[in-house]
């Protein structure tokens, strides 16, 4: 089930979130960010945040926010995370499909990912399968903990005209 | 002379800022933004903001901020504005060259512009002349007040390795 995220949900999700940012392989978030700062960033500041819940467990989450202001506020941005134990079960795909529906309901016309780490091939392939295109490559955009400097992709999908 | 911007400077610059955002031709800022919100966005939230002053008049300004967090915080972002009366005098170029020096002093390795409106050819050509490359095109990214939907460019320059 996918539903809006509460602060309690974020607390349950925090161990996953913390391990993702500490790994420094996928997200351009401060790896030392504390719970409250992470909650603000993921849940409070965005327009909405959702969780994927199964058997009372939070297995994944995403947020949605406007990617630009004023004359660019018709493009949204989302971020997705799935717990390590729940990976490979299609949850990221379900979250992304849900977010596209929510984006349309909120009146957004397109979705943009500003920093998909190029070495995160599972994510890149999934977004491509779901209709997102690489519209730009930022050279040396991400200091990957294992691989050093790697490029990031900007990905984009038109949702409605 | 280029020096750090005070709130008084921003007040002097506000008529220019307001007319730029109301025109909805170049900046993805809310055209109805008030003085205080604009001050926060341009001066208070960024790392630094500067003004170009000549004969006691504020003729231009720029801000510099990190474009990403954590493993991407080595790339900065800047925004530049020059008053209409002072355009064509090379002030934008001076501001941009100054910002590259400041970026290096602050330890940034590259600079990225996230939304250069493609129809703003004066800006696009100037940034290209100063070594910035178009690394991506966002389709229909900007609702131009005169032209309707137009693309935006993502531009990037490596400053140091």
XYZ file of C-alpha atoms in Angstrom:
322
model
C 0.000 0.000 0.000
C 1.202 3.474 -0.838
C -0.014 6.291 1.425
C 1.150 9.705 2.670
C 4.118 9.584 5.047
C 3.843 10.612 8.691
C 6.725 11.594 10.963
C 6.363 8.171 12.620
C 6.785 6.546 9.193
C 9.903 8.607 8.635
C 11.257 7.449 12.006
C 10.658 3.834 10.931
C 12.349 4.581 7.580
C 15.295 6.484 9.092
C 17.700 3.473 9.391
C 17.308 2.894 5.629
C 17.649 6.609 4.855
C 20.721 6.931 7.061
C 22.473 3.937 5.502
C 21.736 5.269 1.981
C 23.235 8.702 2.676
C 26.197 7.260 4.578
C 26.996 4.921 1.659
C 27.520 7.976 -0.599
C 26.786 6.017 -3.738
C 23.429 7.356 -4.908
C 22.148 10.473 -3.114
C 23.657 13.957 -3.078
C 22.681 14.454 0.566
C 25.025 15.322 3.431
C 26.067 11.903 4.812
C 26.173 13.343 8.356
C 22.642 14.765 8.197
C 20.663 14.094 11.371
C 17.117 12.733 11.689
C 15.438 16.117 11.987
C 17.266 17.648 9.001
C 16.465 14.562 6.919
C 12.803 14.729 7.934
C 12.663 18.386 6.897
C 14.334 17.659 3.555
C 12.368 14.541 2.609
C 8.973 15.130 4.249
C 8.352 18.642 5.492
C 9.756 20.856 2.706
C 8.397 18.915 -0.320
C 4.761 19.186 -1.349
C 4.080 15.602 -0.308
C 5.880 12.428 0.740
C 4.578 8.881 0.497
C 5.472 5.468 1.897
C 5.146 1.949 0.557
C 3.921 -0.178 3.485
C 3.556 -3.973 3.574
C 2.729 -6.012 6.692
C 3.149 -2.905 8.841
C 6.680 -2.368 7.533
C 7.847 0.760 5.674
C 9.670 -0.654 2.654
C 10.068 2.460 0.534
C 9.327 6.138 0.203
C 9.280 9.069 -2.181
C 8.782 12.810 -2.072
C 7.403 15.188 -4.706
C 8.177 18.890 -5.007
C 8.235 21.611 -7.646
C 11.625 21.589 -9.387
C 11.473 25.254 -10.325
C 9.669 28.419 -9.329
C 7.474 30.876 -11.213
C 7.584 30.245 -14.979
C 9.181 26.808 -14.375
C 6.880 25.542 -11.643
C 5.126 23.125 -14.007
C 8.024 20.663 -13.698
C 8.259 18.541 -10.570
C 11.061 16.579 -8.961
C 10.875 13.330 -6.994
C 13.288 11.197 -5.000
C 12.784 7.521 -4.202
C 14.284 5.127 -1.666
C 13.636 1.437 -1.020
C 15.022 -0.510 1.947
C 17.836 -2.897 1.097
C 15.801 -5.953 2.179
C 12.937 -5.012 -0.162
C 14.986 -4.363 -3.280
C 14.308 -6.248 -6.515
C 10.587 -6.565 -5.781
C 9.423 -3.783 -8.096
C 8.725 -1.326 -5.288
C 10.722 1.518 -6.865
C 8.725 1.049 -10.063
C 5.431 1.169 -8.122
C 6.551 4.288 -6.256
C 7.568 5.979 -9.500
C 4.316 5.100 -11.256
C 2.387 6.392 -8.236
C 4.396 9.618 -8.230
C 3.596 10.238 -11.901
C -0.120 9.942 -11.129
C 0.206 12.290 -8.149
C 2.242 14.724 -10.274
C -0.550 14.873 -12.853
C -3.173 15.336 -10.104
C -1.108 18.225 -8.719
C -1.042 19.792 -12.191
C 2.599 19.166 -13.071
C 3.382 18.654 -16.746
C 6.782 16.983 -16.496
C 9.135 15.347 -14.006
C 12.868 15.970 -13.769
C 15.586 14.160 -11.815
C 18.505 16.544 -11.283
C 21.188 14.098 -10.227
C 20.982 10.423 -11.096
C 24.445 9.056 -10.337
C 25.634 7.449 -13.582
C 27.016 4.368 -11.828
C 23.603 3.658 -10.277
C 22.717 1.562 -13.324
C 19.735 -0.158 -11.701
C 18.056 3.223 -11.220
C 19.073 4.598 -14.636
C 17.682 1.512 -16.423
C 14.463 1.554 -14.423
C 13.803 5.228 -15.134
C 14.526 4.666 -18.823
C 12.111 1.725 -18.857
C 9.495 4.039 -17.314
C 9.965 6.619 -20.073
C 12.521 9.021 -18.600
C 15.252 10.233 -20.917
C 18.786 11.338 -20.126
C 18.703 14.989 -21.210
C 22.093 15.945 -19.809
C 25.284 14.643 -18.240
C 27.036 16.600 -15.488
C 30.740 15.729 -15.574
C 32.375 14.720 -12.279
C 29.183 15.659 -10.444
C 29.334 13.089 -7.628
C 32.108 11.961 -5.294
C 31.235 8.259 -5.062
C 32.609 6.721 -1.884
C 33.980 3.682 -3.719
C 34.628 4.986 -7.235
C 35.652 8.617 -6.762
C 34.319 11.266 -9.121
C 31.549 10.002 -11.382
C 29.116 11.752 -13.729
C 25.460 12.367 -12.929
C 22.565 12.356 -15.351
C 19.659 14.748 -15.598
C 16.576 12.741 -16.540
C 13.202 14.012 -17.699
C 9.770 12.763 -18.661
C 6.899 14.757 -20.141
C 3.760 13.638 -18.287
C 1.129 15.734 -20.026
C 1.007 18.735 -22.357
C 33.680 48.050 -8.035
C 32.412 44.651 -7.004
C 31.808 44.105 -3.280
C 29.571 42.048 -0.989
C 25.896 43.029 -1.042
C 24.150 44.538 1.962
C 20.408 44.641 2.566
C 20.543 48.359 1.657
C 22.170 47.409 -1.664
C 19.402 44.913 -2.272
C 16.810 47.613 -1.567
C 18.519 49.829 -4.157
C 18.574 46.886 -6.590
C 14.964 45.818 -5.939
C 13.347 47.857 -8.789
C 15.635 46.068 -11.268
C 15.036 42.674 -9.630
C 11.278 43.204 -9.581
C 11.113 44.211 -13.238
C 13.215 41.169 -14.243
C 10.964 38.695 -12.443
C 7.776 40.415 -13.615
C 8.971 40.260 -17.242
C 9.069 36.426 -17.018
C 11.589 36.148 -19.798
C 14.770 35.025 -18.039
C 14.395 33.983 -14.399
C 12.449 31.042 -12.964
C 11.403 33.084 -9.940
C 7.845 33.741 -8.785
C 6.906 37.028 -10.552
C 4.806 38.050 -7.522
C 7.644 37.530 -5.021
C 7.884 40.385 -2.518
C 10.990 42.279 -1.399
C 11.647 40.175 1.693
C 11.268 36.834 -0.112
C 13.546 38.069 -2.896
C 16.132 39.247 -0.372
C 16.075 35.835 1.301
C 16.424 34.027 -2.025
C 19.137 36.204 -3.574
C 21.126 37.382 -0.525
C 20.388 35.572 2.713
C 20.147 31.908 1.664
C 23.144 31.799 -0.718
C 26.723 31.636 0.585
C 27.443 35.156 -0.645
C 25.982 37.885 -2.829
C 27.874 40.712 -4.536
C 27.060 44.014 -6.199
C 28.656 45.941 -9.019
C 28.662 49.596 -7.927
C 29.629 52.624 -10.017
C 29.180 56.244 -8.940
C 27.199 55.136 -5.911
C 24.717 53.244 -8.122
C 24.063 49.492 -7.908
C 24.257 48.371 -11.554
C 24.376 44.609 -11.137
C 24.479 41.744 -8.717
C 25.135 38.025 -8.360
C 24.810 35.307 -5.736
C 26.819 32.137 -5.248
C 25.626 28.975 -3.519
C 26.371 25.259 -3.520
C 24.341 23.576 -6.262
C 24.270 20.227 -4.506
C 24.726 18.733 -1.076
C 27.063 16.124 0.352
C 28.920 14.263 -2.422
C 27.908 16.956 -4.940
C 28.765 20.038 -2.897
C 31.874 20.770 -4.984
C 29.693 22.306 -7.732
C 28.356 25.800 -7.211
C 25.555 27.780 -8.799
C 25.358 31.510 -9.495
C 22.725 33.906 -10.753
C 23.450 37.326 -12.286
C 21.362 40.422 -12.928
C 22.272 43.773 -14.476
C 20.006 46.831 -14.513
C 18.479 47.617 -17.893
C 20.244 50.993 -18.106
C 23.662 49.365 -17.573
C 23.335 46.587 -20.109
C 25.864 46.157 -22.919
C 28.741 47.548 -20.824
C 30.329 44.212 -19.981
C 29.075 44.195 -16.403
C 27.622 40.670 -16.600
C 30.981 39.461 -17.867
C 32.807 41.156 -14.987
C 30.356 39.711 -12.479
C 30.771 36.224 -13.948
C 34.570 36.423 -13.956
C 34.484 37.670 -10.365
C 32.174 34.811 -9.373
C 34.531 32.220 -10.860
C 37.368 33.616 -8.745
C 35.189 33.588 -5.610
C 34.053 30.041 -6.432
C 37.658 28.870 -6.558
C 38.455 30.685 -3.291
C 35.480 28.945 -1.679
C 36.851 25.590 -2.887
C 34.298 24.857 -5.602
C 35.522 22.842 -8.567
C 32.831 23.641 -11.108
C 29.898 25.978 -11.735
C 26.492 24.949 -13.048
C 23.553 27.019 -14.287
C 20.359 24.981 -13.922
C 18.013 27.008 -16.081
C 19.309 29.327 -18.786
C 16.249 30.196 -20.857
C 17.141 29.199 -24.415
C 15.660 32.378 -25.923
C 17.936 34.515 -23.724
C 20.577 34.420 -26.446
C 22.631 37.294 -25.052
C 23.200 35.314 -21.854
C 23.754 31.973 -23.614
C 26.395 33.499 -25.920
C 28.154 35.291 -23.081
C 28.364 32.162 -20.931
C 29.664 30.188 -23.917
C 32.300 32.870 -24.550
C 33.334 32.546 -20.897
C 33.823 28.781 -21.239
C 30.471 27.376 -20.115
C 29.049 24.508 -22.145
C 25.453 23.490 -22.710
C 25.358 20.030 -21.102
C 21.622 19.531 -21.305
C 18.377 20.898 -22.696
C 15.166 20.760 -20.675
C 12.228 20.688 -23.100
C 9.392 23.178 -22.475
C 11.036 24.188 -19.194
C 10.010 27.848 -19.093
C 6.717 29.630 -19.725
C 8.022 32.770 -21.432
C 5.588 35.663 -21.074
C 5.906 36.622 -24.760
C 6.820 33.330 -26.443
C 5.045 30.657 -24.438
C 6.822 27.408 -23.614
C 10.540 27.494 -24.417
C 13.440 25.160 -23.581
C 16.034 25.867 -20.912
C 19.699 24.927 -20.990
C 21.830 23.482 -18.242
C 25.294 25.014 -18.558
C 28.513 23.947 -16.821
C 32.137 24.972 -16.513
C 34.918 23.065 -14.795
C 36.900 25.668 -12.795
C 39.590 23.481 -11.280
C 40.264 19.756 -10.793
